[in-house]
Tab-separated table of C-alpha atoms and ligand atoms in Angstrom:
chain	number	residue	atom	x	y	z
A	7	VAL	CA	2.946	10.446	-1.142
A	8	SER	CA	1.458	12.112	2.006
A	9	GLY	CA	1.485	9.648	4.918
A	10	ALA	CA	-1.807	10.931	6.538
A	11	ALA	CA	-3.972	11.063	3.659
A	12	VAL	CA	-2.937	7.248	3.033
A	13	THR	CA	-2.434	6.114	6.338
A	14	GLY	CA	-4.966	7.791	8.367
A	15	ASP	CA	-4.779	9.049	12.045
A	16	ALA	CA	-4.031	6.499	15.351
A	17	GLU	CA	-7.693	5.441	15.760
A	18	GLU	CA	-7.829	4.506	12.011
A	19	GLN	CA	-4.357	2.944	12.375
A	20	ALA	CA	-5.702	0.767	15.458
A	21	ALA	CA	-9.078	-0.089	13.785
A	22	GLU	CA	-6.387	-1.804	11.046
A	23	ALA	CA	-4.277	-3.315	13.525
A	24	ALA	CA	-7.463	-5.045	14.627
A	25	LEU	CA	-8.403	-6.423	11.300
A	26	ARG	CA	-5.129	-7.614	9.850
A	27	PRO	CA	-4.696	-10.879	8.725
A	28	LYS	CA	-2.231	-12.777	11.064
A	29	ARG	CA	-0.906	-15.955	8.661
A	30	LEU	CA	-0.745	-16.645	4.852
A	31	ALA	CA	-3.893	-18.412	5.125
A	32	GLU	CA	-6.038	-15.703	6.240
A	33	PHE	CA	-4.651	-13.260	3.416
A	34	VAL	CA	-7.174	-12.555	0.714
A	35	GLY	CA	-6.764	-12.608	-2.770
A	36	GLN	CA	-3.403	-12.057	-4.782
A	37	PRO	CA	-2.983	-15.865	-5.207
A	38	LYS	CA	0.226	-15.393	-7.349
A	39	VAL	CA	1.972	-13.945	-4.823
A	40	ARG	CA	0.880	-15.888	-1.896
A	41	ASP	CA	1.652	-18.833	-3.623
A	42	GLN	CA	5.025	-17.512	-4.543
A	43	LEU	CA	5.920	-16.195	-1.078
A	44	SER	CA	4.714	-19.168	0.582
A	45	LEU	CA	7.409	-21.333	-1.541
A	46	VAL	CA	10.251	-18.835	0.002
A	47	LEU	CA	9.033	-18.864	3.457
A	48	ASP	CA	8.820	-22.903	3.327
A	49	ALA	CA	12.082	-23.345	1.677
A	50	ALA	CA	13.930	-20.622	3.922
A	51	ARG	CA	12.384	-23.108	6.704
A	52	LEU	CA	13.292	-26.046	5.256
A	53	ARG	CA	16.899	-24.670	5.262
A	54	GLY	CA	16.519	-22.833	8.811
A	55	ALA	CA	18.061	-19.503	7.324
A	56	ALA	CA	16.511	-16.443	6.840
A	57	PRO	CA	14.885	-16.169	3.137
A	58	ASP	CA	16.043	-13.400	0.496
A	59	HIS	CA	15.337	-10.144	1.143
A	60	VAL	CA	11.662	-9.292	-0.056
A	61	LEU	CA	10.451	-6.549	-2.419
A	62	LEU	CA	6.616	-5.479	-2.310
A	63	SER	CA	5.500	-3.111	-4.407
A	64	GLY	CA	1.842	-1.826	-5.298
A	65	PRO	CA	-0.506	1.365	-4.309
A	66	PRO	CA	-1.175	2.315	-0.743
A	67	GLY	CA	-3.271	-0.092	1.152
A	68	LEU	CA	-3.171	-3.225	-0.353
A	69	GLY	CA	-1.253	-5.317	1.881
A	70	LYS	CA	2.400	-4.362	1.797
A	71	THR	CA	2.766	-3.974	5.821
A	72	THR	CA	0.414	-6.865	6.072
A	73	LEU	CA	2.348	-9.354	4.352
A	74	SER	CA	5.908	-8.023	5.876
A	75	MET	CA	4.008	-8.778	9.562
A	76	ILE	CA	2.911	-12.295	8.370
A	77	ILE	CA	6.343	-12.850	7.116
A	78	ALA	CA	7.891	-12.579	10.488
A	79	ALA	CA	4.820	-14.209	11.932
A	80	GLU	CA	5.541	-17.279	9.626
A	81	LEU	CA	9.004	-17.554	10.057
A	82	ALA	CA	8.311	-17.004	13.912
A	83	VAL	CA	10.618	-14.267	14.352
A	84	PRO	CA	10.311	-10.424	15.330
A	85	ILE	CA	10.102	-7.653	13.050
A	86	ARG	CA	10.978	-3.907	13.223
A	87	ILE	CA	9.110	-1.512	11.529
A	88	THR	CA	9.971	1.695	9.680
A	89	SER	CA	10.395	4.031	6.822
A	90	GLY	CA	12.310	5.383	4.237
A	91	PRO	CA	11.672	8.960	5.013
A	92	ALA	CA	12.341	8.086	8.560
A	93	ILE	CA	16.042	7.348	8.037
A	94	GLN	CA	17.605	10.727	7.587
A	95	HIS	CA	21.043	9.854	7.944
A	96	ALA	CA	23.290	6.634	7.309
A	97	GLY	CA	23.778	6.552	10.863
A	98	ASP	CA	20.256	6.253	11.469
A	99	LEU	CA	20.486	3.088	9.577
A	100	ALA	CA	23.197	1.817	11.030
A	101	ALA	CA	21.895	2.041	14.434
A	102	ILE	CA	18.759	0.201	13.170
A	103	LEU	CA	20.569	-2.545	11.139
A	104	SER	CA	23.142	-3.107	14.561
A	105	SER	CA	20.454	-3.826	16.835
A	106	LEU	CA	18.470	-6.541	14.548
A	107	ALA	CA	18.022	-9.706	16.431
A	108	GLU	CA	19.449	-12.842	14.466
A	109	GLY	CA	16.824	-13.856	11.239
A	110	GLU	CA	14.666	-10.293	12.370
A	111	VAL	CA	12.762	-9.187	9.326
A	112	LEU	CA	12.968	-5.087	8.969
A	113	PHE	CA	10.346	-3.645	7.163
A	114	LEU	CA	11.101	-0.580	5.140
A	115	ASP	CA	7.916	1.140	4.199
A	116	GLU	CA	8.656	3.911	1.224
A	117	ILE	CA	12.319	2.500	0.562
A	118	HIS	CA	12.200	4.652	-2.813
A	119	ARG	CA	12.414	7.715	-0.140
A	120	MET	CA	15.356	6.900	1.690
A	121	SER	CA	18.706	9.222	1.687
A	122	ARG	CA	21.482	8.582	-0.675
A	123	PRO	CA	24.082	7.822	1.435
A	124	ALA	CA	21.544	5.308	3.776
A	125	GLU	CA	20.868	3.426	0.512
A	126	GLU	CA	24.350	2.815	0.180
A	127	MET	CA	24.572	1.712	3.397
A	128	LEU	CA	21.880	-0.582	2.582
A	129	TYR	CA	23.393	-2.297	-0.525
A	130	MET	CA	26.536	-3.590	1.886
A	131	ALA	CA	23.992	-4.622	4.594
A	132	MET	CA	21.609	-6.620	2.287
A	133	GLU	CA	24.618	-8.420	0.558
A	134	ASP	CA	27.515	-8.856	2.769
A	135	PHE	CA	25.599	-8.571	6.420
A	136	ARG	CA	27.762	-5.692	7.167
A	137	VAL	CA	28.135	-2.276	7.629
A	138	ASP	CA	30.900	0.638	7.716
A	139	VAL	CA	30.011	2.743	10.628
A	140	ILE	CA	31.792	6.322	9.855
A	141	VAL	CA	33.289	7.399	12.886
A	142	GLY	CA	34.977	10.885	13.265
A	143	LYS	CA	34.870	13.930	10.612
A	144	GLY	CA	36.958	14.965	7.900
A	145	PRO	CA	40.610	13.599	7.498
A	146	GLY	CA	40.533	12.001	10.691
A	147	ALA	CA	37.248	10.083	9.871
A	148	THR	CA	37.430	5.833	9.876
A	149	ALA	CA	35.089	3.445	8.892
A	150	ILE	CA	35.078	0.687	11.555
A	151	PRO	CA	33.470	-2.543	9.947
A	152	LEU	CA	30.411	-4.008	11.776
A	153	ASP	CA	29.278	-7.417	11.074
A	154	LEU	CA	25.584	-7.994	10.954
A	155	PRO	CA	23.371	-10.980	12.063
A	156	PRO	CA	21.499	-12.513	8.805
A	157	PHE	CA	18.250	-11.168	8.644
A	158	THR	CA	15.194	-10.346	5.753
A	159	LEU	CA	14.626	-6.768	4.619
A	160	VAL	CA	11.386	-6.723	3.250
A	161	GLY	CA	10.987	-3.147	1.224
A	162	ALA	CA	7.870	-1.715	0.594
A	163	THR	CA	7.210	0.839	-2.824
A	164	THR	CA	4.279	2.642	-4.517
A	165	ARG	CA	6.608	1.437	-7.496
A	166	SER	CA	9.525	-0.758	-7.869
A	167	GLY	CA	10.179	1.356	-10.853
A	168	LEU	CA	11.174	4.173	-8.721
A	169	LEU	CA	14.158	2.286	-6.968
A	170	PRO	CA	17.657	2.393	-8.472
A	171	ALA	CA	18.530	-0.595	-10.028
A	172	PRO	CA	21.433	-1.745	-8.188
A	173	LEU	CA	18.942	-1.668	-4.935
A	174	ARG	CA	16.264	-3.391	-6.859
A	175	ASP	CA	18.641	-5.912	-7.756
A	176	ARG	CA	19.583	-7.219	-4.166
A	177	PHE	CA	16.074	-8.291	-3.568
A	178	GLY	CA	15.872	-12.246	-4.329
A	179	PHE	CA	11.718	-11.756	-4.434
A	180	THR	CA	9.922	-9.169	-5.513
A	181	ALA	CA	6.104	-9.104	-5.723
A	182	HIS	CA	3.799	-6.517	-7.104
A	183	LEU	CA	0.552	-6.332	-5.510
A	184	GLU	CA	-2.614	-5.488	-8.067
A	185	PHE	CA	-6.196	-3.767	-7.350
A	186	TYR	CA	-8.524	-6.646	-5.865
A	187	GLY	CA	-11.488	-7.566	-7.743
A	188	PRO	CA	-15.013	-7.163	-6.375
A	189	GLU	CA	-15.244	-11.098	-5.212
A	190	ASP	CA	-12.128	-10.536	-3.015
A	191	LEU	CA	-12.845	-7.420	-1.584
A	192	GLU	CA	-16.006	-9.133	-0.832
A	193	ARG	CA	-14.484	-11.365	1.005
A	194	VAL	CA	-12.572	-8.665	3.179
A	195	VAL	CA	-16.099	-6.742	3.801
A	196	ASN	CA	-17.667	-10.308	5.262
A	197	ARG	CA	-14.266	-11.421	7.119
A	198	SER	CA	-13.908	-8.074	8.708
A	199	ALA	CA	-17.701	-7.807	9.670
A	200	ARG	CA	-17.398	-11.303	11.422
A	201	LEU	CA	-14.295	-9.798	13.397
A	202	LEU	CA	-16.110	-6.705	14.308
A	203	GLY	CA	-19.592	-9.010	15.441
A	204	VAL	CA	-21.440	-6.962	12.257
A	205	ARG	CA	-24.333	-8.790	10.776
A	206	ILE	CA	-24.412	-8.156	7.053
A	207	ASP	CA	-26.295	-9.241	4.091
A	208	PRO	CA	-24.480	-10.700	1.104
A	209	ASP	CA	-26.131	-7.566	-0.908
A	210	GLY	CA	-24.644	-5.089	1.615
A	211	ALA	CA	-21.432	-6.642	1.337
A	212	ARG	CA	-21.301	-6.619	-2.326
A	213	GLU	CA	-22.070	-2.742	-1.965
A	214	ILE	CA	-19.463	-1.882	-0.046
A	215	ALA	CA	-16.983	-4.079	-2.035
A	216	GLY	CA	-17.968	-2.084	-5.107
A	217	ARG	CA	-17.210	1.357	-3.756
A	218	SER	CA	-13.800	0.383	-2.357
A	219	ARG	CA	-11.580	1.415	-4.838
A	220	GLY	CA	-9.821	-2.196	-5.255
A	221	THR	CA	-8.443	-1.395	-1.997
A	222	PRO	CA	-8.890	-3.522	1.213
A	223	ARG	CA	-8.277	-1.192	3.255
A	224	ILE	CA	-10.908	1.063	1.979
A	225	ALA	CA	-12.961	-1.506	2.116
A	226	ASN	CA	-12.596	-1.960	5.805
A	227	ARG	CA	-13.128	1.769	6.391
A	228	LEU	CA	-16.209	1.617	4.728
A	229	LEU	CA	-17.620	-1.121	6.462
A	230	ARG	CA	-16.712	0.870	9.852
A	231	ARG	CA	-18.616	3.981	8.504
A	232	VAL	CA	-21.344	1.876	7.444
A	233	ARG	CA	-21.748	0.192	10.689
A	234	ASP	CA	-22.036	3.529	12.639
A	235	TYR	CA	-24.885	4.209	10.139
A	236	ALA	CA	-26.313	1.007	10.862
A	237	GLU	CA	-26.661	1.478	14.642
A	238	VAL	CA	-27.367	4.638	14.518
A	239	LYS	CA	-30.216	4.481	11.950
A	240	ALA	CA	-31.131	1.208	11.489
A	241	ASP	CA	-31.022	-1.882	13.743
A	242	GLY	CA	-27.184	-2.628	13.363
A	243	GLY	CA	-27.591	-4.782	10.323
A	244	VAL	CA	-25.938	-3.936	7.217
A	245	THR	CA	-28.174	-4.501	4.466
A	246	LEU	CA	-28.305	-3.196	0.716
A	247	GLU	CA	-30.447	-0.059	1.657
A	248	VAL	CA	-28.462	0.635	4.732
A	249	ALA	CA	-24.894	0.565	2.847
A	250	ARG	CA	-26.418	2.565	0.039
A	251	ALA	CA	-27.981	5.305	2.444
A	252	ALA	CA	-24.599	5.367	4.322
A	253	LEU	CA	-22.264	5.469	1.687
A	254	ASP	CA	-24.204	8.249	-0.140
A	255	VAL	CA	-23.963	10.512	3.406
A	256	TYR	CA	-20.405	10.016	3.200
A	257	GLU	CA	-20.272	11.243	-0.254
A	258	VAL	CA	-18.361	8.153	-1.776
A	259	ASP	CA	-19.341	7.548	-4.791
A	260	GLU	CA	-20.996	4.294	-6.971
A	261	ARG	CA	-17.267	3.934	-8.409
A	262	GLY	CA	-15.365	4.458	-5.149
A	263	LEU	CA	-13.359	7.508	-6.178
A	264	ASP	CA	-12.267	9.164	-3.429
A	265	ARG	CA	-11.469	12.870	-3.142
A	266	LEU	CA	-7.988	13.129	-5.132
A	267	ASP	CA	-9.271	11.026	-7.682
A	268	ARG	CA	-12.090	13.351	-8.275
A	269	ALA	CA	-10.068	16.232	-8.026
A	270	VAL	CA	-7.737	15.095	-10.297
A	271	LEU	CA	-10.291	13.978	-12.715
A	272	HIS	CA	-12.223	17.123	-12.328
A	273	ALA	CA	-9.020	19.217	-13.026
A	274	LEU	CA	-8.340	17.383	-16.285
A	275	LEU	CA	-11.799	17.693	-17.439
A	276	LYS	CA	-12.672	21.300	-16.115
A	277	LEU	CA	-9.424	23.178	-16.535
A	278	PHE	CA	-7.541	21.294	-18.962
A	279	GLY	CA	-10.494	20.535	-21.438
A	280	GLY	CA	-9.546	16.773	-20.722
A	281	GLY	CA	-5.958	17.547	-22.037
A	282	PRO	CA	-3.242	16.374	-22.444
A	283	VAL	CA	-1.738	17.940	-19.847
A	284	GLY	CA	1.664	17.318	-17.726
A	285	LEU	CA	1.794	15.790	-14.802
A	286	SER	CA	3.420	18.450	-12.935
A	287	THR	CA	0.691	21.061	-14.031
A	288	LEU	CA	-2.186	18.810	-12.940
A	289	ALA	CA	-0.251	17.772	-9.523
A	290	VAL	CA	-0.220	21.980	-9.096
A	291	ALA	CA	-3.886	22.259	-9.822
A	292	VAL	CA	-5.069	19.734	-7.597
A	293	GLY	CA	-2.629	21.469	-4.664
A	294	GLU	CA	-0.469	17.660	-4.506
A	295	GLU	CA	2.849	16.570	-4.938
A	296	ALA	CA	3.351	14.873	-8.328
A	297	GLU	CA	4.273	11.932	-6.791
A	298	THR	CA	1.122	11.535	-4.832
A	299	VAL	CA	-1.062	12.082	-8.367
A	300	GLU	CA	1.397	9.403	-9.985
A	301	GLU	CA	1.343	6.671	-7.280
A	302	VAL	CA	-1.796	6.901	-5.339
A	303	ALA	CA	-4.840	8.614	-7.992
A	304	GLU	CA	-3.291	7.769	-11.255
A	305	PRO	CA	-3.250	4.012	-10.868
A	306	PHE	CA	-6.629	3.348	-10.078
A	307	LEU	CA	-7.744	5.764	-12.247
A	308	VAL	CA	-6.216	4.436	-15.785
A	309	ARG	CA	-7.531	0.799	-14.434
A	310	GLU	CA	-10.981	2.113	-14.488
A	311	GLY	CA	-10.461	3.342	-17.968
A	312	LEU	CA	-10.871	6.993	-16.962
A	313	LEU	CA	-7.519	8.484	-17.605
A	314	ALA	CA	-4.505	7.374	-20.019
A	315	ARG	CA	-0.994	8.555	-19.751
A	316	THR	CA	0.039	9.383	-23.222
A	317	PRO	CA	3.308	10.779	-24.571
A	318	ARG	CA	2.065	14.232	-24.779
A	319	GLY	CA	0.930	14.099	-21.118
A	320	ARG	CA	-2.852	12.585	-19.390
A	321	ILE	CA	-5.944	12.788	-20.983
A	322	ALA	CA	-9.473	12.253	-19.820
A	323	THR	CA	-11.376	9.103	-21.728
A	324	SER	CA	-14.930	9.505	-22.790
A	325	ALA	CA	-15.997	7.605	-19.724
A	326	ALA	CA	-14.260	10.104	-17.250
A	327	TRP	CA	-16.719	12.650	-19.037
A	328	ALA	CA	-19.573	10.646	-18.649
A	329	HIS	CA	-19.119	9.892	-15.042
A	330	PHE	CA	-19.125	13.559	-14.246
A	331	GLY	CA	-22.444	13.675	-16.645
A	332	LEU	CA	-20.614	15.828	-19.228
A	333	SER	CA	-20.234	15.530	-22.795
A	334	ALA	CA	-16.620	15.078	-24.147
A	335	PRO	CA	-15.885	18.275	-26.773
B	854	ADP	P1	0.026	-1.025	2.568
B	854	ADP	O1	0.988	-1.595	3.426
B	854	ADP	O2	-0.053	-1.990	1.330
B	854	ADP	O3	-0.470	0.152	2.428
B	854	ADP	P2	-1.725	-2.548	4.576
B	854	ADP	O4	-1.171	-3.801	4.655
B	854	ADP	O5	-1.352	-1.635	5.921
B	854	ADP	O6	-1.200	-1.485	3.327
B	854	ADP	O7	-3.246	-3.064	4.621
B	854	ADP	C1	-3.996	-2.046	4.858
B	854	ADP	C2	-5.356	-2.956	5.626
B	854	ADP	O8	-5.899	-3.321	4.669
B	854	ADP	C3	-4.736	-3.867	6.848
B	854	ADP	O9	-5.107	-3.273	7.800
B	854	ADP	C4	-5.761	-4.976	6.477
B	854	ADP	O10	-6.868	-5.002	7.677
B	854	ADP	C5	-6.328	-4.816	5.240
B	854	ADP	N1	-5.718	-5.944	4.177
B	854	ADP	C6	-4.811	-5.574	3.114
B	854	ADP	N2	-4.719	-6.533	2.471
B	854	ADP	C7	-5.440	-7.643	2.705
B	854	ADP	C8	-5.821	-8.856	2.535
B	854	ADP	N3	-5.009	-9.199	1.297
B	854	ADP	N4	-6.721	-9.629	3.441
B	854	ADP	C9	-7.504	-8.835	4.096
B	854	ADP	N5	-7.111	-7.919	4.713
B	854	ADP	C10	-6.231	-6.802	4.116
């Protein structure tokens, strides 16, 4: 998954941090995940012990990082944030693990992209709170066992199926985040508007929510763009007309498809006659990694009924042809 496309630049990250819910009660939607997590946290508090390790899966922007921070806040413990690709060697992981405070939350984003040796070290750390640090090289190398304080690993992945079973099995609690429905996205937009001090009509909020691709991160991003427009071209308030005009300027289509979604559908329709076409061929056609197409674009396109995954490859549905104003052959 290309990080930049998904998480944006530094300015975006600062804006996101300001809008992040801090407690479970502020976290919009995902009622099943919230209820289950709340039980896990209550039980840990009662026992006065670190809770089981937590695995969060789901497409980018649905709240995995936010939930990991909420877990730490609810337990009143510190949090360390890192990611699979940032851990190149087992030694990198050993350094992080051995410096954790008692009860600390370790958030490991894109955990499926960790190197193999690091992954194996993580198994032992998760299960026995112990690592073997290898000192030296070749026949003289020795393993020095090191005890770790109890900690809670929160792993995030775009799809839990990407994880090797031995890793998946070491999580005591697994939650899958789903795309958000229109009402929940409207609540996200209204909450963020309140925090940003933006006046917004119910119709304006609904319009932004409807084009947010089921994703809170996108809802917040669109709200900020609409706010720009409202301040420059109107009196600062967000009405239906202002939201529509602004989103047209930024070329967000009425279904919320983004550049990658449109590129994938466009290639599927124009280059491959609607399919079936294999994932890797489709990815090459849009100049992206297969993993990005599969984990970032496809889940939404499938949910919207625009693309189907079949044993023979990806196919466009009749709704996809209609969306581009074309008739299916
Ligand atoms: P992920 O880690 O899954 O990519 P994040 O946790 O970084 O997603 O969420 C992206 C942004 O979306 C956050 O900054 C936060 O403001 C917003 N967000 C995500 N989930 C929610 C939610 N349930 N309620 C309110 N805002 C949310």
